[in-house]
Amino acid sequence: MQETMRQRIAEGKLFTDYCEGLPEDRRAAKRRMKWFNDLEPEDKDGRATLINAIFGRPTNAWIEPPFYFCYGRNITIGDGTYINVNCSFIDDGRITIGKRVMFGPSVNIATVSHPINPAMREYMFADPVTIGDDCWIGANVTICPGVTIGEGTTIGAGSVVTHDIPAHTVAVGVPCRVLREINETDMTEYRPGMTFADDELVQENKAV
Ligand SMILES: CC(=O)SCCNC(=O)CCNC(=O)[C@H](O)C(C)(C)COP(=O)(O)OP(=O)(O)OC[C@H]1O[C@@H](n2cnc3c(N)ncnc32)[C@H](O)[C@@H]1OP(=O)(O)O
C-alpha cells in the first residue's frame, strides 16, 4: 500500500488505527485528557496550558471537564467558544469549530463511521465536521460524520444532526431539520414581549 494510514483517513478511505504511531498519539492524548479532567477548579493556569497542549495550538476557549476526545490535535476551536460538561468529540477526522460557539452539556461529535457490513466492522472511515461562528448547540445533541452547520445557527436540545444545516436557522429533532430562519424578532426579543432594549441587565452591561 503506497499511502500512509494518515493520508487514507484524510481522504475518507477505510483505515485502521493501530499502526504508524496512531496508538501512541491516542495514548498521549488520553494522558492530557486525564490531566485536564483532574484539574482543580481554581487552577486557571494549568487549564490554559493544557488546553493549548490538547489542541496543539493556542486556543482561547472555555471547556468544562469532563471533556473527551480521541486525539485532540484534529480539533480546531475558535476564540470565545464555550463547551459545557461531558462533551465527547471523536476526532479521527477533522473537527473545525468557529468563534463564540456555545455547546450545551453532553454533545457528541462523531467524525468516524464503521461499515454497515458486520464482517468489515473493524475498519473505519472518517468525514470532517464543521460548525460555523456563533452557533449554539443545545444539550445532548449528536452531530454525525460529514456535517457542516452554518454560522449563527441554533441546534435544539436532543437533536441528531445527520445532514448539513444552513446558516442563521433554528433546527431541531431526530433527524435534525430546519424549524425556521432566525428573524428580526429574535434580534429584539428573547421571549414574547420581553425585549433586550428594556432589560436592565443589558442596559447596565452596555453602560460599562
Ligand atoms: C451552554 C449551554 O447551552 S447550557 C444550556 C443548554 N440548553 C439547551 O440545550 C436548550 C436548547 N433549546 C431548545 O432546544 C429550544 O427548544 C429552542 C432554542 C430550539 C427553541 O427554539 P424556538 O424557535 O423558540 O422554538 P419553539 O420553542 O417556539 O418551538 C417550536 C416547535 O419546535 C419544537 N421544539 C423546540 N425545541 C425542540 C427540540 N429541541 N427538539 C424537538 N422539537 C423541538 C416545539 O415543541 C415546538 O413544536 P410544537 O409547536 O409542535 O409544540
PDB file of C-alpha atoms and ligand atoms in Angstrom:
ATOM      1  CA  MET A   1       0.000   0.000   0.000  1.00  0.00           C
ATOM      2  CA  GLN A   2       1.557   3.310  -1.097  1.00  0.00           C
ATOM      3  CA  GLU A   3      -0.495   5.710   1.001  1.00  0.00           C
ATOM      4  CA  THR A   4       0.047   6.183   4.702  1.00  0.00           C
ATOM      5  CA  MET A   5      -2.845   5.475   7.063  1.00  0.00           C
ATOM      6  CA  ARG A   6      -2.995   9.188   7.932  1.00  0.00           C
ATOM      7  CA  GLN A   7      -3.460  10.017   4.224  1.00  0.00           C
ATOM      8  CA  ARG A   8      -6.224   7.413   3.971  1.00  0.00           C
ATOM      9  CA  ILE A   9      -8.002   8.940   6.997  1.00  0.00           C
ATOM     10  CA  ALA A  10      -7.818  12.422   5.431  1.00  0.00           C
ATOM     11  CA  GLU A  11      -9.171  11.075   2.117  1.00  0.00           C
ATOM     12  CA  GLY A  12     -12.183   9.343   3.704  1.00  0.00           C
ATOM     13  CA  LYS A  13     -10.923   5.852   2.822  1.00  0.00           C
ATOM     14  CA  LEU A  14     -11.082   2.764   5.024  1.00  0.00           C
ATOM     15  CA  PHE A  15      -8.486   2.834   7.776  1.00  0.00           C
ATOM     16  CA  THR A  16      -7.320   1.049  10.893  1.00  0.00           C
ATOM     17  CA  ASP A  17      -5.815   2.892  13.831  1.00  0.00           C
ATOM     18  CA  TYR A  18      -3.255   0.521  15.373  1.00  0.00           C
ATOM     19  CA  CYS A  19      -0.229   1.484  13.259  1.00  0.00           C
ATOM     20  CA  GLU A  20       2.020   4.393  12.230  1.00  0.00           C
ATOM     21  CA  GLY A  21       2.153   5.957  15.682  1.00  0.00           C
ATOM     22  CA  LEU A  22      -1.635   6.391  15.935  1.00  0.00           C
ATOM     23  CA  PRO A  23      -1.946   4.334  19.183  1.00  0.00           C
ATOM     24  CA  GLU A  24       0.910   6.346  20.705  1.00  0.00           C
ATOM     25  CA  ASP A  25      -0.804   9.610  19.699  1.00  0.00           C
ATOM     26  CA  ARG A  26      -4.053   8.439  21.312  1.00  0.00           C
ATOM     27  CA  ARG A  27      -2.265   7.368  24.488  1.00  0.00           C
ATOM     28  CA  ALA A  28      -0.565  10.780  24.781  1.00  0.00           C
ATOM     29  CA  ALA A  29      -3.951  12.424  24.182  1.00  0.00           C
ATOM     30  CA  LYS A  30      -5.549  10.287  26.921  1.00  0.00           C
ATOM     31  CA  ARG A  31      -2.811  11.371  29.318  1.00  0.00           C
ATOM     32  CA  ARG A  32      -3.555  15.074  28.562  1.00  0.00           C
ATOM     33  CA  MET A  33      -7.308  14.346  28.841  1.00  0.00           C
ATOM     34  CA  LYS A  34      -6.840  12.778  32.278  1.00  0.00           C
ATOM     35  CA  TRP A  35      -4.735  15.731  33.452  1.00  0.00           C
ATOM     36  CA  PHE A  36      -7.331  18.181  32.173  1.00  0.00           C
ATOM     37  CA  ASN A  37     -10.273  16.333  33.703  1.00  0.00           C
ATOM     38  CA  ASP A  38      -8.464  16.034  37.056  1.00  0.00           C
ATOM     39  CA  LEU A  39      -7.557  19.752  37.329  1.00  0.00           C
ATOM     40  CA  GLU A  40      -8.593  21.664  40.430  1.00  0.00           C
ATOM     41  CA  PRO A  41     -11.300  24.245  39.535  1.00  0.00           C
ATOM     42  CA  GLU A  42      -9.025  27.070  40.768  1.00  0.00           C
ATOM     43  CA  ASP A  43      -6.084  26.064  38.520  1.00  0.00           C
ATOM     44  CA  LYS A  44      -6.623  28.581  35.705  1.00  0.00           C
ATOM     45  CA  ASP A  45      -3.001  28.494  34.501  1.00  0.00           C
ATOM     46  CA  GLY A  46      -2.957  24.694  34.354  1.00  0.00           C
ATOM     47  CA  ARG A  47      -6.231  24.769  32.431  1.00  0.00           C
ATOM     48  CA  ALA A  48      -4.917  27.256  29.845  1.00  0.00           C
ATOM     49  CA  THR A  49      -1.637  25.340  29.409  1.00  0.00           C
ATOM     50  CA  LEU A  50      -3.398  22.010  28.999  1.00  0.00           C
ATOM     51  CA  ILE A  51      -5.980  23.353  26.546  1.00  0.00           C
ATOM     52  CA  ASN A  52      -3.157  24.577  24.303  1.00  0.00           C
ATOM     53  CA  ALA A  53      -1.401  21.195  24.663  1.00  0.00           C
ATOM     54  CA  ILE A  54      -4.578  19.203  23.921  1.00  0.00           C
ATOM     55  CA  PHE A  55      -5.270  21.013  20.637  1.00  0.00           C
ATOM     56  CA  GLY A  56      -1.597  21.575  19.725  1.00  0.00           C
ATOM     57  CA  ARG A  57      -2.050  25.320  19.192  1.00  0.00           C
ATOM     58  CA  PRO A  58      -3.026  28.392  21.228  1.00  0.00           C
ATOM     59  CA  THR A  59      -6.751  28.011  21.929  1.00  0.00           C
ATOM     60  CA  ASN A  60      -8.856  30.608  23.681  1.00  0.00           C
ATOM     61  CA  ALA A  61     -11.880  28.523  24.654  1.00  0.00           C
ATOM     62  CA  TRP A  62     -13.570  27.669  27.957  1.00  0.00           C
ATOM     63  CA  ILE A  63     -14.087  23.929  28.357  1.00  0.00           C
ATOM     64  CA  GLU A  64     -15.810  22.376  31.365  1.00  0.00           C
ATOM     65  CA  PRO A  65     -14.479  18.995  32.460  1.00  0.00           C
ATOM     66  CA  PRO A  66     -15.061  16.200  31.908  1.00  0.00           C
ATOM     67  CA  PHE A  67     -14.210  16.579  28.230  1.00  0.00           C
ATOM     68  CA  TYR A  68     -13.468  13.592  25.996  1.00  0.00           C
ATOM     69  CA  PHE A  69     -11.671  13.229  22.649  1.00  0.00           C
ATOM     70  CA  CYS A  70      -9.501  10.716  20.739  1.00  0.00           C
ATOM     71  CA  TYR A  71      -6.560  12.826  19.549  1.00  0.00           C
ATOM     72  CA  GLY A  72      -7.356  16.487  20.334  1.00  0.00           C
ATOM     73  CA  ARG A  73      -4.861  17.624  17.714  1.00  0.00           C
ATOM     74  CA  ASN A  74      -7.522  17.113  14.985  1.00  0.00           C
ATOM     75  CA  ILE A  75      -9.814  19.678  16.629  1.00  0.00           C
ATOM     76  CA  THR A  76      -9.665  23.433  15.959  1.00  0.00           C
ATOM     77  CA  ILE A  77     -11.701  25.749  18.188  1.00  0.00           C
ATOM     78  CA  GLY A  78     -12.202  29.475  17.601  1.00  0.00           C
ATOM     79  CA  ASP A  79     -11.843  32.241  20.191  1.00  0.00           C
ATOM     80  CA  GLY A  80     -14.569  32.645  22.778  1.00  0.00           C
ATOM     81  CA  THR A  81     -16.138  29.208  22.334  1.00  0.00           C
ATOM     82  CA  TYR A  82     -17.723  27.602  25.412  1.00  0.00           C
ATOM     83  CA  ILE A  83     -18.056  23.822  25.854  1.00  0.00           C
ATOM     84  CA  ASN A  84     -20.238  22.613  28.712  1.00  0.00           C
ATOM     85  CA  VAL A  85     -19.677  19.428  30.731  1.00  0.00           C
ATOM     86  CA  ASN A  86     -19.426  15.899  29.365  1.00  0.00           C
ATOM     87  CA  CYS A  87     -18.906  16.664  25.669  1.00  0.00           C
ATOM     88  CA  SER A  88     -17.277  13.964  23.562  1.00  0.00           C
ATOM     89  CA  PHE A  89     -15.524  14.720  20.261  1.00  0.00           C
ATOM     90  CA  ILE A  90     -14.442  11.658  18.220  1.00  0.00           C
ATOM     91  CA  ASP A  91     -11.789  13.373  16.146  1.00  0.00           C
ATOM     92  CA  ASP A  92     -10.181  10.736  13.926  1.00  0.00           C
ATOM     93  CA  GLY A  93     -11.378  13.088  11.168  1.00  0.00           C
ATOM     94  CA  ARG A  94     -11.012  16.850  11.457  1.00  0.00           C
ATOM     95  CA  ILE A  95     -13.411  18.874  13.650  1.00  0.00           C
ATOM     96  CA  THR A  96     -13.480  22.628  12.976  1.00  0.00           C
ATOM     97  CA  ILE A  97     -15.421  24.806  15.408  1.00  0.00           C
ATOM     98  CA  GLY A  98     -15.824  28.542  14.862  1.00  0.00           C
ATOM     99  CA  LYS A  99     -15.658  31.507  17.211  1.00  0.00           C
ATOM    100  CA  ARG A 100     -18.123  32.151  20.060  1.00  0.00           C
ATOM    101  CA  VAL A 101     -19.864  28.782  19.623  1.00  0.00           C
ATOM    102  CA  MET A 102     -21.815  27.598  22.701  1.00  0.00           C
ATOM    103  CA  PHE A 103     -22.153  23.901  23.467  1.00  0.00           C
ATOM    104  CA  GLY A 104     -24.694  22.622  25.969  1.00  0.00           C
ATOM    105  CA  PRO A 105     -23.803  19.584  28.086  1.00  0.00           C
ATOM    106  CA  SER A 106     -23.261  16.078  26.663  1.00  0.00           C
ATOM    107  CA  VAL A 107     -22.820  16.992  22.995  1.00  0.00           C
ATOM    108  CA  ASN A 108     -21.322  14.235  20.830  1.00  0.00           C
ATOM    109  CA  ILE A 109     -19.431  14.973  17.630  1.00  0.00           C
ATOM    110  CA  ALA A 110     -18.554  11.849  15.654  1.00  0.00           C
ATOM    111  CA  THR A 111     -16.330  12.026  12.568  1.00  0.00           C
ATOM    112  CA  VAL A 112     -15.941   8.253  12.294  1.00  0.00           C
ATOM    113  CA  SER A 113     -18.144   5.579  10.731  1.00  0.00           C
ATOM    114  CA  HIS A 114     -17.795   1.799  10.634  1.00  0.00           C
ATOM    115  CA  PRO A 115     -19.051  -0.211   7.638  1.00  0.00           C
ATOM    116  CA  ILE A 116     -22.613  -1.499   7.953  1.00  0.00           C
ATOM    117  CA  ASN A 117     -21.255  -4.891   6.795  1.00  0.00           C
ATOM    118  CA  PRO A 118     -20.520  -6.697  10.112  1.00  0.00           C
ATOM    119  CA  ALA A 119     -17.630  -8.659   8.558  1.00  0.00           C
ATOM    120  CA  MET A 120     -15.877  -5.344   7.770  1.00  0.00           C
ATOM    121  CA  ARG A 121     -16.752  -3.637  11.067  1.00  0.00           C
ATOM    122  CA  GLU A 122     -13.146  -3.476  12.253  1.00  0.00           C
ATOM    123  CA  TYR A 123     -12.433  -0.830   9.571  1.00  0.00           C
ATOM    124  CA  MET A 124     -13.335   2.831   9.868  1.00  0.00           C
ATOM    125  CA  PHE A 125     -13.745   5.822   7.566  1.00  0.00           C
ATOM    126  CA  ALA A 126     -13.907   9.478   8.550  1.00  0.00           C
ATOM    127  CA  ASP A 127     -15.627  12.645   7.361  1.00  0.00           C
ATOM    128  CA  PRO A 128     -14.910  16.095   8.805  1.00  0.00           C
ATOM    129  CA  VAL A 129     -17.403  18.095  10.884  1.00  0.00           C
ATOM    130  CA  THR A 130     -17.541  21.902  10.680  1.00  0.00           C
ATOM    131  CA  ILE A 131     -19.511  24.259  12.946  1.00  0.00           C
ATOM    132  CA  GLY A 132     -19.634  27.946  11.973  1.00  0.00           C
ATOM    133  CA  ASP A 133     -19.104  31.015  14.159  1.00  0.00           C
ATOM    134  CA  ASP A 134     -21.801  31.970  16.684  1.00  0.00           C
ATOM    135  CA  CYS A 135     -23.693  28.672  16.660  1.00  0.00           C
ATOM    136  CA  TRP A 136     -25.496  27.371  19.748  1.00  0.00           C
ATOM    137  CA  ILE A 137     -25.530  23.574  20.045  1.00  0.00           C
ATOM    138  CA  GLY A 138     -28.127  22.506  22.647  1.00  0.00           C
ATOM    139  CA  ALA A 139     -27.783  19.829  25.303  1.00  0.00           C
ATOM    140  CA  ASN A 140     -27.443  16.188  24.240  1.00  0.00           C
ATOM    141  CA  VAL A 141     -27.017  16.891  20.517  1.00  0.00           C
ATOM    142  CA  THR A 142     -25.246  14.308  18.356  1.00  0.00           C
ATOM    143  CA  ILE A 143     -23.504  15.550  15.205  1.00  0.00           C
ATOM    144  CA  CYS A 144     -22.802  12.802  12.657  1.00  0.00           C
ATOM    145  CA  PRO A 145     -19.807  12.473  10.288  1.00  0.00           C
ATOM    146  CA  GLY A 146     -19.542  14.916   7.390  1.00  0.00           C
ATOM    147  CA  VAL A 147     -21.970  17.522   8.737  1.00  0.00           C
ATOM    148  CA  THR A 148     -21.478  21.287   8.317  1.00  0.00           C
ATOM    149  CA  ILE A 149     -23.568  23.684  10.421  1.00  0.00           C
ATOM    150  CA  GLY A 150     -23.693  27.241   9.078  1.00  0.00           C
ATOM    151  CA  GLU A 151     -22.851  30.288  11.195  1.00  0.00           C
ATOM    152  CA  GLY A 152     -25.268  31.688  13.729  1.00  0.00           C
ATOM    153  CA  THR A 153     -27.477  28.593  13.763  1.00  0.00           C
ATOM    154  CA  THR A 154     -29.158  27.091  16.850  1.00  0.00           C
ATOM    155  CA  ILE A 155     -29.482  23.298  17.116  1.00  0.00           C
ATOM    156  CA  GLY A 156     -32.232  22.340  19.603  1.00  0.00           C
ATOM    157  CA  ALA A 157     -31.601  20.040  22.557  1.00  0.00           C
ATOM    158  CA  GLY A 158     -31.519  16.327  21.811  1.00  0.00           C
ATOM    159  CA  SER A 159     -31.179  16.694  18.042  1.00  0.00           C
ATOM    160  CA  VAL A 160     -29.322  14.193  15.870  1.00  0.00           C
ATOM    161  CA  VAL A 161     -27.734  16.136  13.021  1.00  0.00           C
ATOM    162  CA  THR A 162     -27.300  13.834  10.000  1.00  0.00           C
ATOM    163  CA  HIS A 163     -27.242  16.434   7.195  1.00  0.00           C
ATOM    164  CA  ASP A 164     -25.811  19.931   6.720  1.00  0.00           C
ATOM    165  CA  ILE A 165     -27.825  22.700   8.392  1.00  0.00           C
ATOM    166  CA  PRO A 166     -27.793  26.171   6.790  1.00  0.00           C
ATOM    167  CA  ALA A 167     -26.630  29.370   8.489  1.00  0.00           C
ATOM    168  CA  HIS A 168     -28.950  31.602  10.576  1.00  0.00           C
ATOM    169  CA  THR A 169     -31.608  28.985  11.254  1.00  0.00           C
ATOM    170  CA  VAL A 170     -33.140  27.149  14.221  1.00  0.00           C
ATOM    171  CA  ALA A 171     -33.048  23.393  13.577  1.00  0.00           C
ATOM    172  CA  VAL A 172     -34.380  20.614  15.827  1.00  0.00           C
ATOM    173  CA  GLY A 173     -35.233  16.955  16.027  1.00  0.00           C
ATOM    174  CA  VAL A 174     -34.220  13.433  15.121  1.00  0.00           C
ATOM    175  CA  PRO A 175     -33.197  13.692  12.343  1.00  0.00           C
ATOM    176  CA  CYS A 176     -32.458  17.409  12.735  1.00  0.00           C
ATOM    177  CA  ARG A 177     -34.440  19.624  10.334  1.00  0.00           C
ATOM    178  CA  VAL A 178     -34.733  23.389   9.939  1.00  0.00           C
ATOM    179  CA  LEU A 179     -37.650  24.670  12.050  1.00  0.00           C
ATOM    180  CA  ARG A 180     -37.349  28.290  10.928  1.00  0.00           C
ATOM    181  CA  GLU A 181     -34.970  31.056   9.915  1.00  0.00           C
ATOM    182  CA  ILE A 182     -33.650  33.422  12.552  1.00  0.00           C
ATOM    183  CA  ASN A 183     -35.720  36.602  12.189  1.00  0.00           C
ATOM    184  CA  GLU A 184     -35.930  40.274  13.271  1.00  0.00           C
ATOM    185  CA  THR A 185     -37.948  39.358  16.377  1.00  0.00           C
ATOM    186  CA  ASP A 186     -35.070  37.139  17.584  1.00  0.00           C
ATOM    187  CA  MET A 187     -32.837  40.209  17.355  1.00  0.00           C
ATOM    188  CA  THR A 188     -35.072  42.276  19.630  1.00  0.00           C
ATOM    189  CA  GLU A 189     -36.875  39.783  21.946  1.00  0.00           C
ATOM    190  CA  TYR A 190     -35.652  36.781  23.936  1.00  0.00           C
ATOM    191  CA  ARG A 191     -39.197  35.621  24.672  1.00  0.00           C
ATOM    192  CA  PRO A 192     -42.553  37.005  23.545  1.00  0.00           C
ATOM    193  CA  GLY A 193     -42.961  40.568  24.788  1.00  0.00           C
ATOM    194  CA  MET A 194     -39.617  40.624  26.645  1.00  0.00           C
ATOM    195  CA  THR A 195     -37.115  42.797  24.791  1.00  0.00           C
ATOM    196  CA  PHE A 196     -33.349  43.229  25.114  1.00  0.00           C
ATOM    197  CA  ALA A 197     -33.840  47.000  24.875  1.00  0.00           C
ATOM    198  CA  ASP A 198     -35.984  47.067  28.041  1.00  0.00           C
ATOM    199  CA  ASP A 199     -33.825  44.680  30.045  1.00  0.00           C
ATOM    200  CA  GLU A 200     -31.932  46.228  32.989  1.00  0.00           C
ATOM    201  CA  LEU A 201     -29.019  43.802  32.817  1.00  0.00           C
ATOM    202  CA  VAL A 202     -28.436  44.506  29.111  1.00  0.00           C
ATOM    203  CA  GLN A 203     -28.636  48.255  29.798  1.00  0.00           C
ATOM    204  CA  GLU A 204     -26.144  48.015  32.673  1.00  0.00           C
ATOM    205  CA  ASN A 205     -23.668  45.995  30.604  1.00  0.00           C
ATOM    206  CA  LYS A 206     -23.962  48.444  27.695  1.00  0.00           C
ATOM    207  CA  ALA A 207     -23.143  51.323  30.023  1.00  0.00           C
ATOM    208  CA  VAL A 208     -19.886  49.678  31.213  1.00  0.00           C
TER     209      VAL A 208
HETATM  210  C1  LIG B   1     -24.090  26.334  27.186  1.00  0.00           C
HETATM  211  C2  LIG B   1     -25.491  25.836  27.117  1.00  0.00           C
HETATM  212  O1  LIG B   1     -26.022  25.825  26.068  1.00  0.00           O
HETATM  213  S1  LIG B   1     -26.247  25.232  28.503  1.00  0.00           S
HETATM  214  C3  LIG B   1     -27.990  25.289  28.130  1.00  0.00           C
HETATM  215  C4  LIG B   1     -28.479  24.108  27.320  1.00  0.00           C
HETATM  216  N1  LIG B   1     -29.828  24.457  26.880  1.00  0.00           N
HETATM  217  C5  LIG B   1     -30.431  23.812  25.899  1.00  0.00           C
HETATM  218  O2  LIG B   1     -29.923  22.823  25.375  1.00  0.00           O
HETATM  219  C6  LIG B   1     -31.741  24.372  25.447  1.00  0.00           C
HETATM  220  C7  LIG B   1     -31.858  24.326  23.915  1.00  0.00           C
HETATM  221  N2  LIG B   1     -33.104  24.978  23.498  1.00  0.00           N
HETATM  222  C8  LIG B   1     -34.011  24.386  22.710  1.00  0.00           C
HETATM  223  O3  LIG B   1     -33.874  23.220  22.279  1.00  0.00           O
HETATM  224  C9  LIG B   1     -35.217  25.245  22.385  1.00  0.00           C
HETATM  225  O4  LIG B   1     -36.367  24.403  22.375  1.00  0.00           O
HETATM  226  C10 LIG B   1     -35.097  26.034  21.034  1.00  0.00           C
HETATM  227  C11 LIG B   1     -33.952  27.033  21.153  1.00  0.00           C
HETATM  228  C12 LIG B   1     -34.828  25.084  19.869  1.00  0.00           C
HETATM  229  C13 LIG B   1     -36.423  26.760  20.859  1.00  0.00           C
HETATM  230  O5  LIG B   1     -36.459  27.448  19.631  1.00  0.00           O
HETATM  231  P1  LIG B   1     -37.795  28.250  19.208  1.00  0.00           P
HETATM  232  O6  LIG B   1     -37.640  28.716  17.819  1.00  0.00           O
HETATM  233  O7  LIG B   1     -38.069  29.254  20.274  1.00  0.00           O
HETATM  234  O8  LIG B   1     -38.870  27.072  19.197  1.00  0.00           O
HETATM  235  P2  LIG B   1     -40.264  26.938  19.999  1.00  0.00           P
HETATM  236  O9  LIG B   1     -39.988  26.777  21.464  1.00  0.00           O
HETATM  237  O10 LIG B   1     -41.160  28.059  19.543  1.00  0.00           O
HETATM  238  O11 LIG B   1     -40.818  25.557  19.455  1.00  0.00           O
HETATM  239  C14 LIG B   1     -41.293  25.421  18.127  1.00  0.00           C
HETATM  240  C15 LIG B   1     -41.633  23.953  17.913  1.00  0.00           C
HETATM  241  O12 LIG B   1     -40.427  23.174  17.913  1.00  0.00           O
HETATM  242  C16 LIG B   1     -40.477  22.170  18.925  1.00  0.00           C
HETATM  243  N3  LIG B   1     -39.150  22.079  19.529  1.00  0.00           N
HETATM  244  C17 LIG B   1     -38.475  23.051  20.204  1.00  0.00           C
HETATM  245  N4  LIG B   1     -37.281  22.594  20.615  1.00  0.00           N
HETATM  246  C18 LIG B   1     -37.202  21.325  20.177  1.00  0.00           C
HETATM  247  C19 LIG B   1     -36.187  20.341  20.301  1.00  0.00           C
HETATM  248  N5  LIG B   1     -35.051  20.591  20.948  1.00  0.00           N
HETATM  249  N6  LIG B   1     -36.400  19.142  19.724  1.00  0.00           N
HETATM  250  C20 LIG B   1     -37.564  18.890  19.072  1.00  0.00           C
HETATM  251  N7  LIG B   1     -38.557  19.795  18.924  1.00  0.00           N
HETATM  252  C21 LIG B   1     -38.376  20.989  19.477  1.00  0.00           C
HETATM  253  C22 LIG B   1     -41.503  22.675  19.925  1.00  0.00           C
HETATM  254  O13 LIG B   1     -42.063  21.617  20.657  1.00  0.00           O
HETATM  255  C23 LIG B   1     -42.485  23.346  19.023  1.00  0.00           C
HETATM  256  O14 LIG B   1     -43.284  22.381  18.384  1.00  0.00           O
HETATM  257  P3  LIG B   1     -44.889  22.381  18.647  1.00  0.00           P
HETATM  258  O15 LIG B   1     -45.352  23.714  18.149  1.00  0.00           O
HETATM  259  O16 LIG B   1     -45.352  21.207  17.840  1.00  0.00           O
HETATM  260  O17 LIG B   1     -45.038  22.232  20.105  1.00  0.00           O
END
